[in-house]
Amino acid sequence: MGELALLLMTPSPDRRRRLHLNVNALNAGVFGGSWRHPDHDATSSYSLEHYLRIARKAEEAKFDGVFLADGPVIAEDLRYRSANSLEPSTVLTAIATRTERLGLIGTFSSTYNDPAEIARRVLSLDLLSGGRVGWNVVTTAGSGAARNFGFEGEPDHAGRYDRAALVVDIAQRLWDGDDVDGRSLGLPRSPQGRPVIVQAGGSADGVRLAARVAEVVFSAAQTLDDALAFAGRVRDGGVGFGRNRSDVTILPGLSTVIGSTEREAAERRELLSELVPEPYALARLSGQLGFPLEDLDLDAPVPTDRLVAPEQAGGSQTFYAAVLGLIEREKPTLRQLLRHLGGGAGHRIVVGTPERVADDIEHWFRSGAADGFNLMPDVLPSGLDDFADHVVPILQDRGLFRREYEGETLRSHLGETVDETVGETALAVNR
Amino acid sequence: MSAPFVVQIAARSEAPDDLARLVALTREARSAGSEAVIVDDTGRGLDASVTVGFLAAEVPEVRLAFVAGTGLNAPYNLARRVLSLHRETGGRAGVLLREDGTDEVTTRARALQEHIGFADAATRLSDYVDVVAKLWTSFPEAALVGDQQAGIFADADLVHPVGHEGSTYRVAGPLNVPTTGEAAPALYTELTNAGPTDHPEVLRIQRGQGSRILRRFVVDSPGDLHALLTDAEVAS
């Protein structure tokens, strides 16, 4: 191929699609045994310093943002593993004071927050950070959380999602300076127009919400085909709400286990499997599958006749569907399934050298299955350090990932340009 | 000036020069020996809990509290946010709880339970104080075992639900934030619920040890505090 042909085929830099990376600072790391890994100081994820260190590293590596998952309830399996604890708006405020550019994405429940209160808190944090905030709008499942707010049981699935759409609508009107039901925020507009709306539920109701309001979607997909199909559903759905197909940035969760050789990575993965406390792994899988495992032979295949359809499953439909897909494809025994899931969050796991991880990321990105990833390192902070020090430079050398931030807001990292000269209708999207 | 006092400040805007004013006021209050700096919140403008997080990072050592209305915050959320800040700041956080109605989440839950009656404001506030104080001790730091060898992360026997069923609030607990090695966060209320235009003294509630009344100085500009303290000294 001649030089000219190559030149013509290479998109000019400003029009090139860029990869997006967030780090999901999921306490000790994504696996059930992450907190037991020798790299990790056992209870450090209950301290602010842990998150500051992760955020500084992510900013040094030019990540789009740091992402904090959350729920207003104590973990049932706290005996066996660390959980999310510190309230995200407080952690992100602290991170905002110690970073300059990094996006700050917090999970706040639409089910159990006052809409105007959370809208004001999110915009306050956004203003203090110079326009770097995203709100991961979740609905909160489970009777445990419900009982912390005076409810006897969890609100039904569809009702939770209807409320989420309403809460986002109220928040965005308040952020625009409007008065909603006699309340207004008394705050100026965000430097990035509005805080970014992130959404993470993969159920039918979740996809509808994502299609309607999400600017970033944190998804879960085990295979590239699933990811492509999911992205198609969200983008098609968005068109139905009058949006453009490119209005949504789709970031599947990706768990990484990195070693300097394939063998070293495989050994690290093996160690993490061994470190998952077994009572925890069994209880969790039992919860995901919806039936007790005590009396079953762990070396027999998963009894598929006992599995219910995703729509009938309680809890997270996203991960139940992912587990079902895995059972269908690989027909594992219960023990194999336990090891495969690793007591992790049910997201896809890639194990290997930095080159292999970079290849995987590039393949998914170029195929259109992902605009980037919400990274869930195996152990924090060491798994993020390995990614930042060894995978990011490869992605940069391949022209996939930024070497420097081009703007100061989360929206600018996502490839939007915010035209501040236009005033009230400040948001001009250009990607 | 030996009687204990607190200083109350409020953000006017989110502009850098206003934040610099808040930092200056906080430093001044710390030097003058204020027990804490309380950041007011009227439900509009910059959220006071975010402002406190910012000030805690800018001004070391000073104790900080934010005003929170019962009308905007479900007790579980507020207890959690305060205790999180307390852990993050090495035991420097607190809250001034202002009774201004029942929050939207609690109101929705109550709508489903007709048997719960309606309490007056003082009873509601005392119910709120009770549940927050219980949540703050529901997950003792000692429960964070982190025994990597044995595979035991937390001693779940030390973590206990609160099972609060008060006149207004029903909260199961426990909180998912552990206590700190320090004392619990400071919990303040106003002696009369006269609102932000008046400046009554505030009450620091110390469970098990009674309560203490503290003089409150509301300051707006650097230098205000010095004049107020001088006047107070002359008057006493």
XYZ file of C-alpha atoms in Angstrom:
667
model
C 0.000 0.000 0.000
C 1.417 3.373 -0.960
C 2.045 6.138 1.508
C -0.710 8.265 0.055
C -3.279 5.493 0.421
C -2.242 5.042 4.052
C -2.510 8.755 4.609
C -5.996 8.843 3.141
C -7.109 5.951 5.280
C -5.895 7.491 8.510
C -8.499 9.777 10.009
C -7.187 13.193 10.947
C -6.432 13.388 14.673
C -9.272 15.692 15.626
C -11.898 13.458 14.034
C -10.520 10.209 15.309
C -12.617 8.240 17.742
C -10.799 8.149 21.068
C -10.858 5.474 23.706
C -12.311 6.344 27.107
C -11.107 4.851 30.368
C -12.501 5.138 33.870
C -11.245 3.302 36.890
C -13.984 1.755 38.983
C -12.454 2.110 42.450
C -14.332 -0.899 43.749
C -12.910 -0.934 47.275
C -10.096 -3.540 47.488
C -10.530 -4.715 43.895
C -13.076 -6.623 41.881
C -12.615 -10.120 43.280
C -13.928 -11.607 46.480
C -10.364 -12.291 47.586
C -8.767 -9.010 46.436
C -8.521 -7.758 50.007
C -6.427 -10.842 50.915
C -3.872 -10.294 48.159
C -0.367 -9.624 49.526
C -0.254 -6.346 47.514
C -3.215 -5.005 49.423
C -3.342 -3.553 52.922
C -6.381 -5.473 54.205
C -8.716 -2.737 55.461
C -7.274 0.227 53.547
C -10.352 0.596 51.344
C -12.149 2.007 54.398
C -9.792 4.995 54.356
C -9.813 8.089 52.177
C -6.107 7.720 51.352
C -6.840 4.583 49.323
C -9.133 6.518 46.969
C -6.835 9.535 46.759
C -3.993 7.302 45.684
C -6.159 5.634 43.011
C -7.359 9.015 41.757
C -3.857 10.469 41.530
C -2.675 7.466 39.548
C -5.681 7.652 37.231
C -5.027 11.324 36.576
C -1.346 10.697 35.959
C -2.425 8.095 33.348
C -4.870 10.621 31.781
C -7.977 8.590 32.546
C -11.347 10.153 31.807
C -12.429 9.652 35.375
C -12.654 7.761 38.603
C -15.930 5.921 39.198
C -17.356 5.099 42.623
C -20.047 2.438 42.953
C -22.316 2.691 45.963
C -25.388 1.535 47.827
C -27.000 2.726 51.070
C -26.879 -0.607 52.878
C -24.320 -2.772 54.635
C -22.996 -5.742 52.654
C -24.449 -9.072 53.756
C -21.119 -10.822 53.235
C -18.937 -8.341 55.129
C -17.545 -11.221 57.180
C -15.711 -12.447 54.103
C -14.902 -9.445 51.976
C -14.495 -5.675 51.911
C -17.336 -3.579 50.541
C -18.063 -0.034 49.446
C -18.418 2.157 52.474
C -17.509 5.853 52.382
C -20.249 8.018 50.892
C -19.203 8.998 47.333
C -19.916 12.751 47.396
C -17.550 13.117 50.366
C -14.812 11.035 48.722
C -15.163 12.874 45.405
C -15.001 16.274 47.133
C -11.700 15.236 48.692
C -10.434 13.952 45.333
C -11.544 17.194 43.643
C -9.317 19.228 45.954
C -6.278 17.118 45.114
C -6.633 16.620 41.340
C -6.933 19.032 38.426
C -8.486 17.264 35.470
C -9.761 13.833 36.434
C -13.496 13.236 35.952
C -15.369 12.406 39.169
C -18.250 9.973 38.744
C -20.317 9.103 41.779
C -23.170 6.656 42.195
C -26.211 8.192 43.876
C -29.491 6.397 44.307
C -32.517 7.820 42.527
C -34.686 5.629 44.739
C -33.559 6.900 48.140
C -32.528 10.527 47.642
C -34.592 13.694 47.514
C -34.327 14.780 43.841
C -33.584 18.451 44.536
C -31.170 17.656 47.364
C -29.067 15.284 45.298
C -29.237 17.606 42.262
C -27.843 20.448 44.350
C -25.129 18.302 45.928
C -24.005 16.987 42.534
C -23.953 20.475 40.984
C -22.092 21.883 44.014
C -19.396 19.264 43.593
C -19.350 19.908 39.855
C -18.853 23.648 40.401
C -16.125 23.164 43.015
C -14.278 20.798 40.685
C -14.544 23.045 37.645
C -17.053 20.898 35.748
C -15.677 17.402 36.274
C -18.639 15.537 37.725
C -20.755 12.686 36.456
C -23.727 11.157 38.269
C -24.201 7.431 37.929
C -27.959 7.285 38.348
C -28.924 3.953 39.851
C -32.107 2.504 41.218
C -31.544 0.692 44.489
C -32.734 -2.902 44.720
C -33.146 -5.037 47.803
C -35.187 -5.054 50.966
C -32.090 -4.345 53.092
C -31.720 -0.845 51.642
C -35.507 -0.343 51.657
C -35.641 -0.965 55.400
C -33.017 1.736 56.006
C -35.541 4.288 54.732
C -38.740 3.095 56.372
C -39.971 0.861 53.542
C -40.936 -2.710 54.310
C -39.696 -4.107 50.995
C -38.049 -2.973 47.781
C -40.101 -0.873 45.363
C -40.944 -2.812 42.187
C -38.450 -2.812 39.326
C -40.438 -0.830 36.740
C -41.530 1.724 39.351
C -37.926 2.310 40.382
C -36.952 3.032 36.779
C -39.913 5.377 36.205
C -38.805 7.319 39.250
C -35.177 7.366 38.042
C -36.236 9.001 34.763
C -38.298 11.547 36.696
C -35.452 12.304 39.125
C -33.003 12.895 36.248
C -35.496 15.173 34.545
C -35.968 17.228 37.722
C -32.204 17.424 38.292
C -31.480 18.589 34.763
C -34.157 21.283 34.902
C -32.763 22.486 38.225
C -29.230 22.471 36.792
C -30.500 24.629 33.923
C -31.626 27.182 36.506
C -35.333 26.365 36.254
C -37.750 26.379 39.137
C -39.263 22.929 39.730
C -42.307 22.679 42.025
C -41.326 25.898 43.749
C -37.709 24.927 44.284
C -34.576 26.188 42.604
C -30.927 25.618 43.400
C -29.576 29.157 43.575
C -26.459 28.044 41.720
C -24.943 29.054 38.380
C -24.719 26.766 35.406
C -22.004 24.104 35.342
C -18.800 24.925 33.432
C -19.547 21.769 31.426
C -23.160 22.766 30.769
C -24.573 20.082 33.018
C -23.044 17.273 35.065
C -22.803 14.110 32.956
C -25.519 11.471 33.383
C -24.166 7.935 33.683
C -26.392 4.859 33.836
C -25.531 1.287 34.648
C -28.517 -1.034 34.555
C -28.746 -3.647 31.782
C -32.340 -4.834 32.293
C -35.055 -3.940 29.771
C -36.098 -1.057 32.043
C -32.437 -0.073 32.437
C -31.840 0.005 28.677
C -34.909 2.192 28.222
C -33.605 4.596 30.876
C -30.134 4.585 29.288
C -31.601 5.253 25.844
C -33.545 8.178 27.221
C -31.133 9.948 29.568
C -27.667 8.386 29.695
C -24.637 10.123 28.251
C -22.332 7.376 29.483
C -23.429 3.774 29.969
C -21.549 1.409 32.239
C -22.552 -1.977 30.861
C -21.764 -5.623 31.485
C -21.033 -7.943 28.563
C -19.156 -11.239 28.515
C -18.811 -11.497 24.739
C -18.207 -9.052 21.941
C -21.462 -10.075 20.240
C -23.415 -9.390 23.416
C -21.709 -6.016 23.714
C -22.493 -5.106 20.103
C -26.119 -6.134 20.542
C -26.387 -4.164 23.778
C -24.824 -1.057 22.221
C -27.263 -1.393 19.317
C -30.244 -1.576 21.660
C -29.152 1.515 23.602
C -28.356 3.552 20.481
C -31.535 2.456 18.648
C -33.530 3.267 21.750
C -31.896 6.688 21.906
C -32.973 7.416 18.328
C -36.529 6.657 19.494
C -36.132 9.452 22.058
C -34.848 11.851 19.386
C -31.166 11.409 20.156
C -28.169 10.705 17.913
C -26.516 7.302 17.891
C -23.253 8.874 19.037
C -24.845 10.667 22.005
C -24.077 7.744 24.293
C -20.589 6.632 25.298
C -20.723 2.922 26.111
C -18.178 1.599 28.581
C -18.437 -2.095 29.457
C -16.918 -3.160 32.744
C -13.570 -4.892 32.289
C -11.746 -6.744 35.036
C -8.017 -6.951 34.416
C -5.362 -9.326 35.756
C -1.967 -8.254 34.425
C 1.404 -10.002 34.568
C 4.712 -9.313 32.864
C 4.401 -12.773 31.240
C 1.334 -14.846 30.414
C 2.409 -17.287 33.071
C 2.759 -14.603 35.732
C -0.708 -13.273 34.895
C -2.226 -16.772 35.041
C -0.596 -17.352 38.425
C -1.961 -14.075 39.738
C -5.426 -15.059 38.532
C -5.062 -18.482 40.163
C -3.990 -16.924 43.444
C -6.987 -14.589 43.391
C -9.286 -17.569 42.851
C -7.755 -19.341 45.826
C -8.128 -16.252 47.985
C -11.909 -16.027 47.595
C -13.335 -17.202 50.925
C -15.390 -20.260 49.950
C -18.461 -19.568 52.130
C -18.668 -16.195 50.441
C -18.308 -17.549 46.915
C -21.009 -20.164 47.486
C -23.438 -17.728 49.069
C -22.941 -15.246 46.290
C -23.425 -17.764 43.504
C -26.481 -19.141 45.248
C -27.869 -15.620 45.336
C -27.095 -15.071 41.665
C -28.626 -18.374 40.562
C -31.638 -18.113 42.824
C -31.416 -21.526 44.519
C -29.465 -23.008 47.439
C -26.236 -24.888 46.680
C -25.590 -26.654 50.000
C -26.905 -30.055 48.891
C -25.469 -29.995 45.389
C -22.332 -31.692 44.089
C -19.946 -28.879 43.158
C -18.378 -31.065 40.468
C -21.643 -31.743 38.658
C -22.869 -29.446 35.876
C -25.035 -26.481 36.878
C -28.614 -27.814 37.098
C -30.092 -25.681 34.342
C -33.668 -26.849 35.025
C -33.607 -24.818 38.253
C -32.729 -21.519 36.543
C -35.488 -18.964 36.039
C -35.781 -16.447 33.193
C -33.924 -13.120 33.733
C -37.171 -11.138 34.031
C -38.232 -13.343 36.952
C -34.938 -13.063 38.806
C -34.716 -10.847 41.866
C -31.732 -8.544 42.383
C -29.519 -7.515 39.481
C -30.903 -8.756 36.166
C -27.754 -7.536 34.406
C -25.472 -10.001 36.138
C -27.975 -12.810 36.210
C -28.207 -12.576 32.412
C -24.403 -12.554 32.163
C -24.148 -15.683 34.328
C -26.878 -17.425 32.311
C -24.986 -16.703 29.079
C -21.836 -18.164 30.587
C -23.646 -21.343 31.678
C -25.185 -21.745 28.233
C -21.868 -21.314 26.395
C -19.503 -23.269 28.588
C -21.759 -25.711 30.466
C -19.532 -25.473 33.546
C -19.728 -27.419 36.784
C -20.624 -25.341 39.833
C -16.976 -25.386 40.914
C -15.812 -24.187 37.497
C -18.434 -21.469 37.557
C -17.303 -20.408 41.017
C -13.708 -20.136 39.855
C -14.671 -18.347 36.687
C -16.674 -15.700 38.502
C -13.936 -15.481 41.114
C -16.291 -13.853 43.557
C -16.081 -10.917 41.186
C -18.774 -8.552 40.067
C -19.757 -10.611 37.022
C -17.932 -8.441 34.525
C -15.656 -9.808 31.809
C -12.158 -10.694 32.968
C -9.060 -10.426 30.786
C -5.884 -12.075 32.010
C -2.472 -11.605 30.415
C 0.482 -9.426 29.553
C 0.051 -5.705 28.956
C 0.143 -6.420 25.194
C -2.655 -8.955 25.441
C -4.808 -6.587 27.514
C -4.142 -3.767 25.050
C -4.988 -6.068 22.100
C -8.274 -7.027 23.715
C -9.165 -3.398 24.397
C -8.258 -2.366 20.855
C -10.296 -5.198 19.335
C -13.434 -4.328 21.288
C -12.964 -0.630 20.646
C -12.412 -0.929 16.887
C -15.314 -3.351 16.478
C -17.707 -0.797 17.947
C -18.600 -3.005 20.901
C -17.144 -0.439 23.293
C -16.229 3.249 23.302
C -13.899 2.444 26.156
C -14.037 0.651 29.474
C -14.909 1.038 33.095
C -11.824 -0.761 34.403
C -12.151 -2.949 37.442
C -8.596 -3.830 38.459
C -8.116 -7.159 40.214
C -6.456 -5.581 43.237
C -6.294 -1.914 44.186
C -4.162 -0.002 43.876
C -1.549 -2.410 42.404
C -3.735 -3.610 39.510
C -4.364 -0.009 38.468
C -0.659 0.807 38.777
C 0.159 -2.082 36.434
C -2.467 -0.953 33.937
C -1.388 2.694 34.074
C 2.339 1.944 33.846
C 2.256 -0.823 31.240
C -1.026 -0.897 29.277
C -1.688 2.833 28.891
C 1.644 3.516 27.109
C 0.810 0.790 24.556
C -2.631 2.291 23.948
C -0.994 5.709 23.568
C 1.626 4.392 21.137
C -1.180 2.902 19.052
C -2.878 6.299 18.924
C -5.928 5.019 20.777
C -5.624 6.918 24.021
C -4.772 10.527 24.884
C -1.283 11.511 26.017
C -2.539 14.760 27.528
C -5.927 16.063 28.548
C -7.332 18.351 25.885
C -9.845 20.057 28.141
C -10.672 20.566 31.768
C -14.171 19.119 32.129
C -15.463 15.562 32.107
C -17.477 16.407 28.992
C -14.332 17.571 27.250
C -12.675 14.236 28.073
C -15.699 12.506 26.562
C -15.099 14.423 23.341
C -17.778 17.048 23.672
C -17.040 20.701 23.235
C -18.805 23.094 25.541
C -19.129 26.513 23.998
C -19.079 28.902 26.918
C -19.657 31.970 24.769
C -23.244 31.052 23.924
C -24.427 31.520 27.490
C -27.646 29.821 28.488
C -27.769 27.348 25.607
C -24.143 26.582 26.183
C -23.992 22.993 25.127
C -22.766 22.278 21.635
C -22.038 18.638 21.035
C -19.321 17.866 18.531
C -17.865 14.403 18.297
C -12.908 34.393 76.465
C -13.087 31.032 78.147
C -16.672 29.935 77.484
C -16.775 27.475 74.586
C -18.189 28.804 71.335
C -18.687 27.913 67.705
C -18.407 30.053 64.600
C -20.969 29.848 61.830
C -20.187 30.834 58.259
C -22.040 30.550 54.967
C -21.059 30.473 51.329
C -22.327 33.337 49.175
C -21.284 31.797 45.879
C -19.067 29.107 44.436
C -16.569 31.656 43.108
C -12.896 31.177 44.058
C -12.766 34.494 45.931
C -15.739 33.454 48.053
C -14.121 30.107 48.810
C -10.964 32.022 49.801
C -13.124 34.094 52.181
C -14.480 30.885 53.761
C -10.964 29.516 54.161
C -9.850 32.783 55.818
C -12.839 32.737 58.185
C -12.174 29.120 59.071
C -8.521 29.838 59.864
C -9.498 32.835 61.947
C -12.035 30.776 63.905
C -9.469 28.065 64.521
C -6.920 30.589 65.835
C -9.529 32.183 68.087
C -10.220 28.819 69.703
C -13.623 28.075 68.232
C -14.764 24.564 69.096
C -15.951 24.120 65.518
C -16.780 25.983 62.347
C -20.346 25.372 61.219
C -21.212 25.938 57.567
C -24.802 27.089 57.182
C -27.154 25.718 54.547
C -30.518 27.146 53.626
C -31.348 24.610 50.932
C -30.084 26.909 48.177
C -26.591 27.740 46.945
C -23.526 25.615 47.511
C -24.249 22.416 49.431
C -22.721 22.790 52.902
C -21.482 19.199 53.161
C -19.487 19.666 49.957
C -18.196 22.993 51.304
C -17.107 21.286 54.534
C -15.243 18.625 52.544
C -13.459 21.393 50.678
C -12.587 23.337 53.855
C -11.345 20.193 55.595
C -8.826 19.703 52.811
C -7.749 23.365 52.890
C -7.542 23.965 56.637
C -5.915 21.275 58.775
C -6.952 20.443 62.318
C -10.091 22.565 62.561
C -13.371 20.842 63.420
C -16.098 21.412 60.858
C -19.829 20.810 60.801
C -22.502 21.480 58.224
C -26.110 22.483 58.686
C -28.538 19.861 57.419
C -32.287 20.113 57.337
C -34.489 17.175 58.261
C -36.683 18.183 55.330
C -34.054 17.338 52.740
C -32.198 14.378 54.212
C -33.325 10.901 55.189
C -31.554 9.972 58.451
C -29.632 7.015 56.993
C -28.169 9.171 54.229
C -27.249 12.030 56.522
C -25.761 9.825 59.252
C -23.696 8.116 56.581
C -22.443 11.307 54.952
C -21.375 12.805 58.292
C -19.625 9.655 59.494
C -17.878 9.311 56.117
C -16.560 12.880 56.409
C -15.564 12.130 60.003
C -13.463 9.145 58.916
C -12.001 11.016 55.978
C -10.952 14.018 58.079
C -9.448 12.105 60.980
C -12.389 12.765 63.289
C -13.084 16.431 62.555
C -16.655 16.371 61.219
C -20.064 17.089 62.661
C -23.538 18.242 61.764
C -25.993 20.855 62.958
C -29.417 19.320 62.549
C -32.228 21.754 61.775
C -35.832 20.600 61.947
C -37.632 21.787 58.818
C -40.055 19.038 57.939
C -39.901 15.438 56.820
C -37.774 14.448 53.842
C -39.249 13.153 50.599
C -37.996 9.557 50.969
C -39.346 9.129 54.501
C -42.599 10.777 53.430
C -43.027 8.240 50.614
C -42.339 5.351 52.980
C -44.807 6.701 55.530
C -47.481 7.082 52.893
C -47.445 3.286 52.618
C -47.871 2.848 56.365
C -51.000 4.598 57.508
C -50.652 3.417 61.069
C -47.768 5.800 61.740
C -49.068 8.969 63.336
C -47.751 12.497 62.943
C -45.434 13.940 65.553
C -44.750 17.586 66.349
C -41.494 19.213 65.261
C -39.667 18.794 68.565
C -40.556 15.094 68.733
C -39.489 14.583 65.129
C -36.155 16.264 65.797
C -35.531 14.162 68.871
C -36.463 11.038 66.914
C -33.998 12.044 64.185
C -31.224 12.701 66.739
C -31.855 9.275 68.270
C -31.634 7.368 65.043
C -28.508 9.208 63.864
C -26.756 8.567 67.167
C -27.658 4.870 67.015
C -26.443 4.543 63.436
C -23.140 6.163 64.362
C -22.270 3.337 66.736
C -23.786 0.445 64.767
C -20.539 -0.521 62.979
C -17.634 -0.256 65.441
C -14.224 0.122 63.889
C -13.071 -2.879 65.925
C -15.199 -5.017 63.619
C -12.773 -4.295 60.765
C -10.565 -7.303 61.368
C -8.896 -7.741 57.979
C -7.425 -11.140 58.816
C -5.952 -12.043 55.444
C -4.707 -15.453 56.593
C -7.999 -16.641 58.057
C -10.100 -15.012 55.342
C -12.176 -13.043 57.831
C -12.671 -9.445 56.769
C -15.052 -8.247 59.468
C -16.278 -9.544 62.791
C -19.944 -9.402 61.884
C -20.955 -10.142 65.476
C -19.806 -6.658 66.469
C -21.926 -5.001 63.785
C -25.523 -4.690 64.879
C -28.743 -3.440 63.313
C -30.369 -0.467 65.023
C -33.990 -1.520 64.395
C -35.160 2.012 65.125
C -38.935 2.501 65.181
C -39.592 6.029 66.338
C -42.455 8.476 66.036
C -41.448 9.375 62.481
C -38.435 7.339 61.424
C -38.039 3.622 60.941
C -34.476 2.645 60.145
C -33.155 -0.917 60.215
C -29.407 -0.261 59.969
C -26.616 -0.904 60.560
C -24.741 1.892 58.830
C -22.204 0.694 56.256
C -19.556 3.123 57.542
C -17.474 2.136 60.569
C -16.839 4.436 63.503
C -13.439 6.094 63.793
C -10.925 5.690 66.555
C -11.993 9.160 67.734
C -15.214 10.203 69.438
C -18.414 10.195 67.378
C -19.069 13.210 65.134
C -20.368 16.324 66.891
C -24.140 16.632 66.712
C -25.576 20.110 67.218
C -29.095 21.463 67.307
C -30.362 25.001 67.778
C -31.809 25.976 71.137
C -34.767 27.574 69.473
C -35.602 26.710 65.951
C -35.655 30.304 64.830
C -33.961 29.746 61.508
C -30.959 31.338 59.905
C -31.965 34.990 60.356
C -31.722 34.770 64.117
C -28.610 33.426 65.811
C -29.577 31.570 68.951
C -27.038 29.586 70.851
C -26.555 26.011 69.826
C -26.651 22.824 71.769
C -24.017 20.195 71.412
C -25.617 16.894 72.140
C -23.418 14.378 73.846
C -25.213 11.151 74.381
C -24.684 9.642 77.788
C -22.999 12.813 79.050
C -25.825 15.306 78.815
C -25.570 18.270 76.502
C -23.671 21.515 76.405
C -24.807 24.954 75.389
C -22.395 26.808 73.149
C -22.365 30.418 72.140
C -22.615 30.859 68.392
C -20.997 33.701 66.470
C -22.185 34.196 62.926
C -19.443 35.823 60.881
C -19.382 37.071 57.345
C -16.089 38.894 56.807
C -12.598 38.412 58.169
C -12.263 40.625 61.250
C -15.912 40.165 62.306
C -15.024 37.473 64.766
C -12.442 39.555 66.589
C -14.983 42.348 67.155
C -17.695 39.918 68.282
C -15.358 38.193 70.724
C -14.213 41.544 72.133
C -17.833 42.657 72.625
C -18.689 39.367 74.276
C -15.775 39.712 76.649
C -16.805 43.246 77.621
C -20.379 42.082 78.182
C -19.454 39.153 80.388
